[in-house]
PDB file of C-alpha atoms in Angstrom:
ATOM      1  CA  UNK A  62     -23.207 -34.868   4.076  1.00  0.00           C
ATOM      2  CA  UNK A  63     -20.121 -34.210   6.242  1.00  0.00           C
ATOM      3  CA  UNK A  64     -18.882 -31.653   3.724  1.00  0.00           C
ATOM      4  CA  UNK A  65     -22.250 -29.838   3.899  1.00  0.00           C
ATOM      5  CA  UNK A  66     -22.141 -29.766   7.710  1.00  0.00           C
ATOM      6  CA  UNK A  67     -18.547 -28.482   7.577  1.00  0.00           C
ATOM      7  CA  UNK A  68     -19.533 -25.672   5.194  1.00  0.00           C
ATOM      8  CA  UNK A  69     -22.460 -24.724   7.426  1.00  0.00           C
ATOM      9  CA  UNK A  70     -20.182 -24.703  10.475  1.00  0.00           C
ATOM     10  CA  UNK A  71     -17.634 -22.500   8.705  1.00  0.00           C
ATOM     11  CA  UNK A  72     -20.377 -20.103   7.645  1.00  0.00           C
ATOM     12  CA  UNK A  73     -21.732 -20.004  11.198  1.00  0.00           C
ATOM     13  CA  UNK A  74     -18.278 -19.216  12.608  1.00  0.00           C
ATOM     14  CA  UNK A  75     -17.783 -16.419  10.108  1.00  0.00           C
ATOM     15  CA  UNK A  76     -21.181 -14.981  11.014  1.00  0.00           C
ATOM     16  CA  UNK A  77     -20.341 -15.106  14.719  1.00  0.00           C
ATOM     17  CA  UNK A  78     -16.988 -13.415  14.120  1.00  0.00           C
ATOM     18  CA  UNK A  79     -18.633 -10.661  12.070  1.00  0.00           C
ATOM     19  CA  UNK A  80     -21.259 -10.132  14.771  1.00  0.00           C
ATOM     20  CA  UNK A  81     -18.588  -9.916  17.483  1.00  0.00           C
ATOM     21  CA  UNK A  82     -16.634  -7.381  15.439  1.00  0.00           C
ATOM     22  CA  UNK A  83     -19.753  -5.299  14.877  1.00  0.00           C
ATOM     23  CA  UNK A  84     -20.459  -5.273  18.622  1.00  0.00           C
ATOM     24  CA  UNK A  85     -16.898  -4.294  19.564  1.00  0.00           C
ATOM     25  CA  UNK A  86     -16.706  -0.675  20.754  1.00  0.00           C
ATOM     26  CA  UNK A  87     -15.086   1.725  18.306  1.00  0.00           C
ATOM     27  CA  UNK A  88     -11.611   2.881  19.286  1.00  0.00           C
ATOM     28  CA  UNK A  89     -11.922   6.490  20.474  1.00  0.00           C
ATOM     29  CA  UNK A  90      -9.987   9.110  18.519  1.00  0.00           C
ATOM     30  CA  UNK A  91      -8.570  10.590  21.707  1.00  0.00           C
ATOM     31  CA  UNK A  92      -7.518   8.812  24.889  1.00  0.00           C
ATOM     32  CA  UNK A  93      -5.430   9.662  27.948  1.00  0.00           C
ATOM     33  CA  UNK A  94      -3.934   6.891  30.071  1.00  0.00           C
ATOM     34  CA  UNK A  95      -1.915   7.081  33.258  1.00  0.00           C
ATOM     35  CA  UNK A  96       1.213   4.952  33.166  1.00  0.00           C
ATOM     36  CA  UNK A  97       0.965   2.227  35.797  1.00  0.00           C
ATOM     37  CA  UNK A  98       3.177   2.628  38.836  1.00  0.00           C
ATOM     38  CA  UNK A  99       3.804   6.357  38.350  1.00  0.00           C
ATOM     39  CA  UNK A 100       2.546   9.388  40.250  1.00  0.00           C
ATOM     40  CA  UNK A 101       1.981  11.616  37.253  1.00  0.00           C
ATOM     41  CA  UNK A 102       3.151  10.210  33.906  1.00  0.00           C
ATOM     42  CA  UNK A 103       0.468  10.022  31.208  1.00  0.00           C
ATOM     43  CA  UNK A 104       0.184   8.942  27.582  1.00  0.00           C
ATOM     44  CA  UNK A 105      -2.022  11.123  25.371  1.00  0.00           C
ATOM     45  CA  UNK A 106      -3.161   9.520  22.107  1.00  0.00           C
ATOM     46  CA  UNK A 107      -4.813  11.205  19.136  1.00  0.00           C
ATOM     47  CA  UNK A 108      -5.498   8.669  16.387  1.00  0.00           C
ATOM     48  CA  UNK A 109      -2.264   6.914  15.468  1.00  0.00           C
ATOM     49  CA  UNK A 110       0.012   9.362  17.274  1.00  0.00           C
ATOM     50  CA  UNK A 111       0.803   9.696  20.948  1.00  0.00           C
ATOM     51  CA  UNK A 112       2.686  11.896  23.376  1.00  0.00           C
ATOM     52  CA  UNK A 113       3.778  11.906  26.996  1.00  0.00           C
ATOM     53  CA  UNK A 114       2.934  14.475  29.624  1.00  0.00           C
ATOM     54  CA  UNK A 115       4.073  14.653  33.234  1.00  0.00           C
ATOM     55  CA  UNK A 116       2.098  16.248  36.055  1.00  0.00           C
ATOM     56  CA  UNK A 117       4.165  17.618  38.949  1.00  0.00           C
ATOM     57  CA  UNK A 118       3.199  19.613  42.039  1.00  0.00           C
ATOM     58  CA  UNK A 119       4.421  22.807  40.347  1.00  0.00           C
ATOM     59  CA  UNK A 120       3.092  22.301  36.842  1.00  0.00           C
ATOM     60  CA  UNK A 121       2.966  20.156  33.725  1.00  0.00           C
ATOM     61  CA  UNK A 122       5.611  19.128  31.211  1.00  0.00           C
ATOM     62  CA  UNK A 123       3.963  18.212  27.901  1.00  0.00           C
ATOM     63  CA  UNK A 124       5.424  16.835  24.692  1.00  0.00           C
ATOM     64  CA  UNK A 125       4.422  16.813  20.991  1.00  0.00           C
ATOM     65  CA  UNK A 126       1.003  18.400  20.211  1.00  0.00           C
ATOM     66  CA  UNK A 127       0.389  15.739  17.463  1.00  0.00           C
ATOM     67  CA  UNK A 128      -2.200  17.948  15.741  1.00  0.00           C
ATOM     68  CA  UNK A 129      -1.097  17.709  12.087  1.00  0.00           C
ATOM     69  CA  UNK A 130      -4.274  17.498   9.990  1.00  0.00           C
ATOM     70  CA  UNK A 131      -6.329  17.871  13.190  1.00  0.00           C
ATOM     71  CA  UNK A 132      -7.396  21.542  13.444  1.00  0.00           C
ATOM     72  CA  UNK A 133      -8.458  21.287  17.093  1.00  0.00           C
ATOM     73  CA  UNK A 134      -5.826  18.734  18.088  1.00  0.00           C
ATOM     74  CA  UNK A 135      -3.641  21.050  20.143  1.00  0.00           C
ATOM     75  CA  UNK A 136      -6.575  22.344  22.155  1.00  0.00           C
ATOM     76  CA  UNK A 137      -7.929  18.805  22.506  1.00  0.00           C
ATOM     77  CA  UNK A 138      -4.611  17.848  24.104  1.00  0.00           C
ATOM     78  CA  UNK A 139      -4.724  20.829  26.475  1.00  0.00           C
ATOM     79  CA  UNK A 140      -8.301  19.917  27.384  1.00  0.00           C
ATOM     80  CA  UNK A 141      -7.231  16.366  28.220  1.00  0.00           C
ATOM     81  CA  UNK A 142      -4.501  17.684  30.509  1.00  0.00           C
ATOM     82  CA  UNK A 143      -7.094  19.932  32.194  1.00  0.00           C
ATOM     83  CA  UNK A 144      -9.180  16.830  32.982  1.00  0.00           C
ATOM     84  CA  UNK A 145      -6.221  15.535  34.990  1.00  0.00           C
ATOM     85  CA  UNK A 146      -4.948  18.712  36.665  1.00  0.00           C
ATOM     86  CA  UNK A 147      -5.437  22.457  36.915  1.00  0.00           C
ATOM     87  CA  UNK A 148      -1.681  22.989  37.362  1.00  0.00           C
ATOM     88  CA  UNK A 149      -0.113  25.375  34.806  1.00  0.00           C
ATOM     89  CA  UNK A 150       1.438  23.883  31.671  1.00  0.00           C
ATOM     90  CA  UNK A 151       5.033  25.054  32.054  1.00  0.00           C
ATOM     91  CA  UNK A 152       6.768  23.338  29.126  1.00  0.00           C
ATOM     92  CA  UNK A 153       5.991  21.896  25.705  1.00  0.00           C
ATOM     93  CA  UNK A 154       8.886  19.843  24.350  1.00  0.00           C
ATOM     94  CA  UNK A 155       9.205  18.826  20.706  1.00  0.00           C
ATOM     95  CA  UNK A 156      10.588  15.352  20.057  1.00  0.00           C
ATOM     96  CA  UNK A 157      11.904  16.439  16.613  1.00  0.00           C
ATOM     97  CA  UNK A 158      10.929  18.745  13.754  1.00  0.00           C
ATOM     98  CA  UNK A 159       8.443  16.626  11.791  1.00  0.00           C
ATOM     99  CA  UNK A 160       5.000  18.213  11.496  1.00  0.00           C
ATOM    100  CA  UNK A 161       2.967  15.070  12.215  1.00  0.00           C
ATOM    101  CA  UNK A 162       4.261  15.207  15.791  1.00  0.00           C
ATOM    102  CA  UNK A 163       4.692  18.898  16.573  1.00  0.00           C
ATOM    103  CA  UNK A 164       1.995  20.810  14.676  1.00  0.00           C
ATOM    104  CA  UNK A 165      -0.646  22.427  16.893  1.00  0.00           C
ATOM    105  CA  UNK A 166       1.473  24.036  19.594  1.00  0.00           C
ATOM    106  CA  UNK A 167      -0.382  27.376  19.628  1.00  0.00           C
ATOM    107  CA  UNK A 168      -2.862  26.136  22.232  1.00  0.00           C
ATOM    108  CA  UNK A 169       0.061  25.406  24.551  1.00  0.00           C
ATOM    109  CA  UNK A 170       1.629  28.822  23.941  1.00  0.00           C
ATOM    110  CA  UNK A 171      -1.720  30.411  24.695  1.00  0.00           C
ATOM    111  CA  UNK A 172      -1.795  28.396  27.935  1.00  0.00           C
ATOM    112  CA  UNK A 173       1.577  29.895  28.909  1.00  0.00           C
ATOM    113  CA  UNK A 174       3.918  27.023  28.045  1.00  0.00           C
ATOM    114  CA  UNK A 175       7.531  27.555  27.045  1.00  0.00           C
ATOM    115  CA  UNK A 176       8.384  25.590  23.873  1.00  0.00           C
ATOM    116  CA  UNK A 177      11.695  23.703  23.918  1.00  0.00           C
ATOM    117  CA  UNK A 178      13.359  21.712  21.119  1.00  0.00           C
ATOM    118  CA  UNK A 179      16.723  20.656  19.758  1.00  0.00           C
ATOM    119  CA  UNK A 180      18.660  23.566  18.259  1.00  0.00           C
ATOM    120  CA  UNK A 181      18.160  22.282  14.711  1.00  0.00           C
ATOM    121  CA  UNK A 182      14.359  22.424  14.979  1.00  0.00           C
ATOM    122  CA  UNK A 183      14.112  26.204  14.822  1.00  0.00           C
ATOM    123  CA  UNK A 184      16.173  26.480  11.637  1.00  0.00           C
ATOM    124  CA  UNK A 185      14.103  23.718  10.030  1.00  0.00           C
ATOM    125  CA  UNK A 186      10.753  25.264  10.944  1.00  0.00           C
ATOM    126  CA  UNK A 187      11.698  28.888  10.296  1.00  0.00           C
ATOM    127  CA  UNK A 188      12.200  28.186   6.584  1.00  0.00           C
ATOM    128  CA  UNK A 189       8.945  26.244   6.189  1.00  0.00           C
ATOM    129  CA  UNK A 190       6.775  28.802   8.020  1.00  0.00           C
ATOM    130  CA  UNK A 191       3.946  26.412   8.861  1.00  0.00           C
ATOM    131  CA  UNK A 192       1.234  28.506  10.574  1.00  0.00           C
ATOM    132  CA  UNK A 193       0.177  25.591  12.765  1.00  0.00           C
ATOM    133  CA  UNK A 194       3.647  24.892  14.143  1.00  0.00           C
ATOM    134  CA  UNK A 195       5.003  27.229  16.811  1.00  0.00           C
ATOM    135  CA  UNK A 196       8.715  28.012  16.773  1.00  0.00           C
ATOM    136  CA  UNK A 197      10.671  26.976  19.880  1.00  0.00           C
ATOM    137  CA  UNK A 198      11.354  29.562  22.579  1.00  0.00           C
ATOM    138  CA  UNK A 199      14.501  27.800  23.742  1.00  0.00           C
ATOM    139  CA  UNK A 200      16.899  25.333  22.138  1.00  0.00           C
ATOM    140  CA  UNK A 201      18.723  22.260  23.405  1.00  0.00           C
ATOM    141  CA  UNK A 202      22.326  21.808  22.264  1.00  0.00           C
ATOM    142  CA  UNK A 203      23.905  18.506  21.291  1.00  0.00           C
ATOM    143  CA  UNK A 204      25.046  18.227  24.910  1.00  0.00           C
ATOM    144  CA  UNK A 205      21.449  17.874  26.072  1.00  0.00           C
ATOM    145  CA  UNK A 206      19.602  19.544  28.924  1.00  0.00           C
ATOM    146  CA  UNK A 207      17.981  18.680  32.250  1.00  0.00           C
ATOM    147  CA  UNK A 208      14.603  20.109  33.266  1.00  0.00           C
ATOM    148  CA  UNK A 209      13.528  20.027  36.904  1.00  0.00           C
ATOM    149  CA  UNK A 210       9.988  20.886  37.936  1.00  0.00           C
ATOM    150  CA  UNK A 211       8.063  20.096  41.096  1.00  0.00           C
ATOM    151  CA  UNK A 212      10.379  17.303  42.208  1.00  0.00           C
ATOM    152  CA  UNK A 213      10.478  15.688  38.735  1.00  0.00           C
ATOM    153  CA  UNK A 214      13.627  15.449  36.630  1.00  0.00           C
ATOM    154  CA  UNK A 215      13.406  15.110  32.846  1.00  0.00           C
ATOM    155  CA  UNK A 216      16.599  14.555  30.887  1.00  0.00           C
ATOM    156  CA  UNK A 217      16.719  15.637  27.235  1.00  0.00           C
ATOM    157  CA  UNK A 218      19.415  13.802  25.274  1.00  0.00           C
ATOM    158  CA  UNK A 219      20.603  14.209  21.697  1.00  0.00           C
ATOM    159  CA  UNK A 220      22.232  11.057  20.330  1.00  0.00           C
ATOM    160  CA  UNK A 221      22.894  12.095  16.727  1.00  0.00           C
ATOM    161  CA  UNK A 222      21.191  11.256  13.443  1.00  0.00           C
ATOM    162  CA  UNK A 223      18.421   8.650  13.363  1.00  0.00           C
ATOM    163  CA  UNK A 224      14.890   9.157  12.021  1.00  0.00           C
ATOM    164  CA  UNK A 225      15.726  12.876  11.935  1.00  0.00           C
ATOM    165  CA  UNK A 226      18.619  15.192  12.697  1.00  0.00           C
ATOM    166  CA  UNK A 227      16.810  16.820  15.638  1.00  0.00           C
ATOM    167  CA  UNK A 228      15.432  13.972  17.765  1.00  0.00           C
ATOM    168  CA  UNK A 229      15.496  14.321  21.541  1.00  0.00           C
ATOM    169  CA  UNK A 230      15.345  11.282  23.795  1.00  0.00           C
ATOM    170  CA  UNK A 231      13.339  12.212  26.897  1.00  0.00           C
ATOM    171  CA  UNK A 232      14.301  10.275  30.005  1.00  0.00           C
ATOM    172  CA  UNK A 233      12.565  10.225  33.392  1.00  0.00           C
ATOM    173  CA  UNK A 234      15.331   8.666  35.507  1.00  0.00           C
ATOM    174  CA  UNK A 235      13.295   8.248  38.703  1.00  0.00           C
ATOM    175  CA  UNK A 236      10.427   6.530  36.875  1.00  0.00           C
ATOM    176  CA  UNK A 237      12.811   4.663  34.521  1.00  0.00           C
ATOM    177  CA  UNK A 238      10.675   5.711  31.551  1.00  0.00           C
ATOM    178  CA  UNK A 239      11.809   7.146  28.224  1.00  0.00           C
ATOM    179  CA  UNK A 240       9.869   8.820  25.413  1.00  0.00           C
ATOM    180  CA  UNK A 241      11.363   8.112  21.974  1.00  0.00           C
ATOM    181  CA  UNK A 242       9.512   8.976  18.771  1.00  0.00           C
ATOM    182  CA  UNK A 243       9.653   7.044  15.476  1.00  0.00           C
ATOM    183  CA  UNK A 244      13.147   5.515  15.603  1.00  0.00           C
ATOM    184  CA  UNK A 245      12.198   2.607  17.899  1.00  0.00           C
ATOM    185  CA  UNK A 246       8.749   1.198  17.034  1.00  0.00           C
ATOM    186  CA  UNK A 247       7.328  -1.215  19.598  1.00  0.00           C
ATOM    187  CA  UNK A 248       6.771  -4.748  18.312  1.00  0.00           C
ATOM    188  CA  UNK A 249       6.364  -3.870  14.649  1.00  0.00           C
ATOM    189  CA  UNK A 250       8.270  -3.339  11.422  1.00  0.00           C
ATOM    190  CA  UNK A 251       9.064   0.339  10.770  1.00  0.00           C
ATOM    191  CA  UNK A 252       7.065   1.880   7.935  1.00  0.00           C
ATOM    192  CA  UNK A 253       7.022   5.285   6.272  1.00  0.00           C
ATOM    193  CA  UNK A 254       9.488   6.595   8.824  1.00  0.00           C
ATOM    194  CA  UNK A 255      12.183   4.828   6.791  1.00  0.00           C
ATOM    195  CA  UNK A 256      11.882   7.477   4.056  1.00  0.00           C
ATOM    196  CA  UNK A 257      14.233   9.903   5.812  1.00  0.00           C
ATOM    197  CA  UNK A 258      16.007   7.378   8.017  1.00  0.00           C
ATOM    198  CA  UNK A 259      19.781   7.511   8.584  1.00  0.00           C
ATOM    199  CA  UNK A 260      20.487   3.757   8.797  1.00  0.00           C
ATOM    200  CA  UNK A 261      23.990   3.371  10.201  1.00  0.00           C
ATOM    201  CA  UNK A 262      23.603   6.351  12.510  1.00  0.00           C
ATOM    202  CA  UNK A 263      20.251   5.006  13.738  1.00  0.00           C
ATOM    203  CA  UNK A 264      21.946   1.799  14.829  1.00  0.00           C
ATOM    204  CA  UNK A 265      24.340   3.818  16.984  1.00  0.00           C
ATOM    205  CA  UNK A 266      21.423   5.890  18.256  1.00  0.00           C
ATOM    206  CA  UNK A 267      19.592   2.780  19.474  1.00  0.00           C
ATOM    207  CA  UNK A 268      22.741   1.504  21.173  1.00  0.00           C
ATOM    208  CA  UNK A 269      23.022   4.808  23.076  1.00  0.00           C
ATOM    209  CA  UNK A 270      19.364   4.606  24.086  1.00  0.00           C
ATOM    210  CA  UNK A 271      19.922   1.062  25.338  1.00  0.00           C
ATOM    211  CA  UNK A 272      22.844   2.290  27.449  1.00  0.00           C
ATOM    212  CA  UNK A 273      20.502   4.518  29.476  1.00  0.00           C
ATOM    213  CA  UNK A 274      18.965   3.163  32.683  1.00  0.00           C
ATOM    214  CA  UNK A 275      15.283   2.645  31.811  1.00  0.00           C
ATOM    215  CA  UNK A 276      12.645  -0.061  31.880  1.00  0.00           C
ATOM    216  CA  UNK A 277       9.701   1.221  29.801  1.00  0.00           C
ATOM    217  CA  UNK A 278       9.544   3.126  26.528  1.00  0.00           C
ATOM    218  CA  UNK A 279       6.654   5.339  25.413  1.00  0.00           C
ATOM    219  CA  UNK A 280       6.699   5.420  21.584  1.00  0.00           C
ATOM    220  CA  UNK A 281       5.375   8.235  19.373  1.00  0.00           C
ATOM    221  CA  UNK A 282       2.943   5.810  17.738  1.00  0.00           C
ATOM    222  CA  UNK A 283       0.952   3.186  19.664  1.00  0.00           C
ATOM    223  CA  UNK A 284       2.769  -0.108  20.022  1.00  0.00           C
ATOM    224  CA  UNK A 285       1.213  -3.501  19.458  1.00  0.00           C
ATOM    225  CA  UNK A 286      -1.840  -3.760  21.737  1.00  0.00           C
ATOM    226  CA  UNK A 287      -1.008  -0.218  22.937  1.00  0.00           C
ATOM    227  CA  UNK A 288       1.706  -1.586  25.176  1.00  0.00           C
ATOM    228  CA  UNK A 289       4.820   0.292  26.184  1.00  0.00           C
ATOM    229  CA  UNK A 290       8.181  -0.887  24.944  1.00  0.00           C
ATOM    230  CA  UNK A 291      10.990  -2.654  26.757  1.00  0.00           C
ATOM    231  CA  UNK A 292      14.723  -2.948  26.220  1.00  0.00           C
ATOM    232  CA  UNK A 293      13.991  -6.207  24.430  1.00  0.00           C
ATOM    233  CA  UNK A 294      11.880  -4.257  21.909  1.00  0.00           C
ATOM    234  CA  UNK A 295      14.750  -1.834  21.317  1.00  0.00           C
ATOM    235  CA  UNK A 296      17.202  -4.711  20.933  1.00  0.00           C
ATOM    236  CA  UNK A 297      14.835  -6.394  18.452  1.00  0.00           C
ATOM    237  CA  UNK A 298      14.607  -3.211  16.357  1.00  0.00           C
ATOM    238  CA  UNK A 299      18.369  -2.898  16.318  1.00  0.00           C
ATOM    239  CA  UNK A 300      18.695  -6.527  15.204  1.00  0.00           C
ATOM    240  CA  UNK A 301      16.122  -5.997  12.439  1.00  0.00           C
ATOM    241  CA  UNK A 302      18.076  -3.021  11.085  1.00  0.00           C
ATOM    242  CA  UNK A 303      21.358  -4.920  11.239  1.00  0.00           C
ATOM    243  CA  UNK A 304      19.846  -7.955   9.485  1.00  0.00           C
ATOM    244  CA  UNK A 305      18.283  -5.768   6.778  1.00  0.00           C
ATOM    245  CA  UNK A 306      21.528  -3.874   6.304  1.00  0.00           C
ATOM    246  CA  UNK A 307      23.550  -7.074   5.817  1.00  0.00           C
ATOM    247  CA  UNK A 308      21.099  -8.484   3.237  1.00  0.00           C
ATOM    248  CA  UNK A 309      20.726  -5.245   1.323  1.00  0.00           C
ATOM    249  CA  UNK A 310      24.466  -4.672   1.173  1.00  0.00           C
ATOM    250  CA  UNK A 311      24.835  -7.936  -0.764  1.00  0.00           C
ATOM    251  CA  UNK A 312      21.948  -7.114  -3.103  1.00  0.00           C
ATOM    252  CA  UNK A 313      23.266  -3.602  -3.719  1.00  0.00           C
ATOM    253  CA  UNK A 314      26.696  -4.928  -4.647  1.00  0.00           C
ATOM    254  CA  UNK A 315      24.972  -7.336  -7.049  1.00  0.00           C
ATOM    255  CA  UNK A 316      23.346  -4.345  -8.764  1.00  0.00           C
ATOM    256  CA  UNK A 317      19.790  -5.187  -7.669  1.00  0.00           C
ATOM    257  CA  UNK A 318      18.831  -1.756  -6.377  1.00  0.00           C
ATOM    258  CA  UNK A 319      16.093  -0.505  -6.550  1.00  0.00           C
ATOM    259  CA  UNK A 320      13.157  -2.619  -7.784  1.00  0.00           C
ATOM    260  CA  UNK A 321      14.676  -6.139  -7.824  1.00  0.00           C
ATOM    261  CA  UNK A 322      15.926  -5.691  -4.276  1.00  0.00           C
ATOM    262  CA  UNK A 323      12.547  -4.438  -3.067  1.00  0.00           C
ATOM    263  CA  UNK A 324      10.867  -7.526  -4.493  1.00  0.00           C
ATOM    264  CA  UNK A 325      13.506 -10.028  -3.395  1.00  0.00           C
ATOM    265  CA  UNK A 326      14.080  -8.915   0.196  1.00  0.00           C
ATOM    266  CA  UNK A 327      12.467 -11.504   2.467  1.00  0.00           C
ATOM    267  CA  UNK A 328      13.097 -11.559   6.198  1.00  0.00           C
ATOM    268  CA  UNK A 329      11.104 -14.564   7.414  1.00  0.00           C
ATOM    269  CA  UNK A 330      12.342 -14.050  10.966  1.00  0.00           C
ATOM    270  CA  UNK A 331      10.136 -10.950  11.151  1.00  0.00           C
ATOM    271  CA  UNK A 332       7.224 -12.154   9.013  1.00  0.00           C
ATOM    272  CA  UNK A 333       4.848 -12.348  11.980  1.00  0.00           C
ATOM    273  CA  UNK A 334       5.476  -8.737  12.972  1.00  0.00           C
ATOM    274  CA  UNK A 335       2.721  -6.212  12.203  1.00  0.00           C
ATOM    275  CA  UNK A 336       3.656  -3.977   9.274  1.00  0.00           C
ATOM    276  CA  UNK A 337       5.887  -6.598   7.624  1.00  0.00           C
ATOM    277  CA  UNK A 338       4.320  -6.536   4.136  1.00  0.00           C
ATOM    278  CA  UNK A 339       4.091  -2.761   3.902  1.00  0.00           C
ATOM    279  CA  UNK A 340       7.338  -1.953   5.683  1.00  0.00           C
ATOM    280  CA  UNK A 341       9.776  -4.339   4.006  1.00  0.00           C
ATOM    281  CA  UNK A 342       9.900  -2.557   0.593  1.00  0.00           C
ATOM    282  CA  UNK A 343      10.524   0.756   2.395  1.00  0.00           C
ATOM    283  CA  UNK A 344      13.371  -0.796   4.377  1.00  0.00           C
ATOM    284  CA  UNK A 345      14.815  -2.220   1.156  1.00  0.00           C
ATOM    285  CA  UNK A 346      14.598   1.161  -0.572  1.00  0.00           C
ATOM    286  CA  UNK A 347      16.321   3.020   2.245  1.00  0.00           C
ATOM    287  CA  UNK A 348      19.152   0.503   2.509  1.00  0.00           C
ATOM    288  CA  UNK A 349      19.501   0.566  -1.278  1.00  0.00           C
ATOM    289  CA  UNK A 350      20.073   4.279  -0.848  1.00  0.00           C
ATOM    290  CA  UNK A 351      22.840   3.497   1.608  1.00  0.00           C
ATOM    291  CA  UNK A 352      24.589   0.528   0.006  1.00  0.00           C
ATOM    292  CA  UNK A 353      23.620   1.190  -3.621  1.00  0.00           C
ATOM    293  CA  UNK A 354      24.288   4.928  -3.723  1.00  0.00           C
ATOM    294  CA  UNK A 355      26.324   5.707  -0.648  1.00  0.00           C
ATOM    295  CA  UNK A 356      23.751   8.067   0.831  1.00  0.00           C
TER     296      UNK A 356
END
């Protein structure tokens, strides 16, 4: 009798959970959110990608169109900015050269924006000739660049290889906010971004980011619960990479790369992190490339 009641109770709970899920509002494809405590810093999200834009008294600084596979994505982004301000869009800044973040810039060019990126971006894009990805108008050297507009200062820093060879760290020193794409996920195990990751260099990259004076990090993909990152999140990502590197170095020297290492790598310390099951084999493969092949 008790077992029957228990089964009925379990079934009732499952039914209630399903009903609650069905009633939950669908996550909108596009959303724009003002960052708390700022005068004009916003996060624009389109699906699983997001960008930062800054509204000043003299115009707007936008980043990453994030319109890859989204034919109207660039214009959708411009439209969202227009809901916030009628100030001219002065700059569009690319975080790095990967299409999933920077395709769709034509709408910004048409709006009069000047496109800025690291100097390596133009040479990467010029060869590929993607019709949806606008070439930069101006380049940033390895020494970085400072943009000032309407009382706002935006620092563009290049800290070497990481998830790409062209990543810019965008720092708002007054607001103590940085925008960093792909290399520092917030509260989750890195995934497909590990495919072209430069492991040892990325560790140094994160250390340089940590050395900057900031409090909140806007990532290029939504963090857990859509929250912004902290220095603790960056420190945790660095520790994860260092732990993975140490374990994979041993496996590589034992001749376990590729498949055995991918199956055997277990990092229980991070098991509760979102993306653990899918991301761990990719981490193993990339570190096998480092310690098992020297690349």
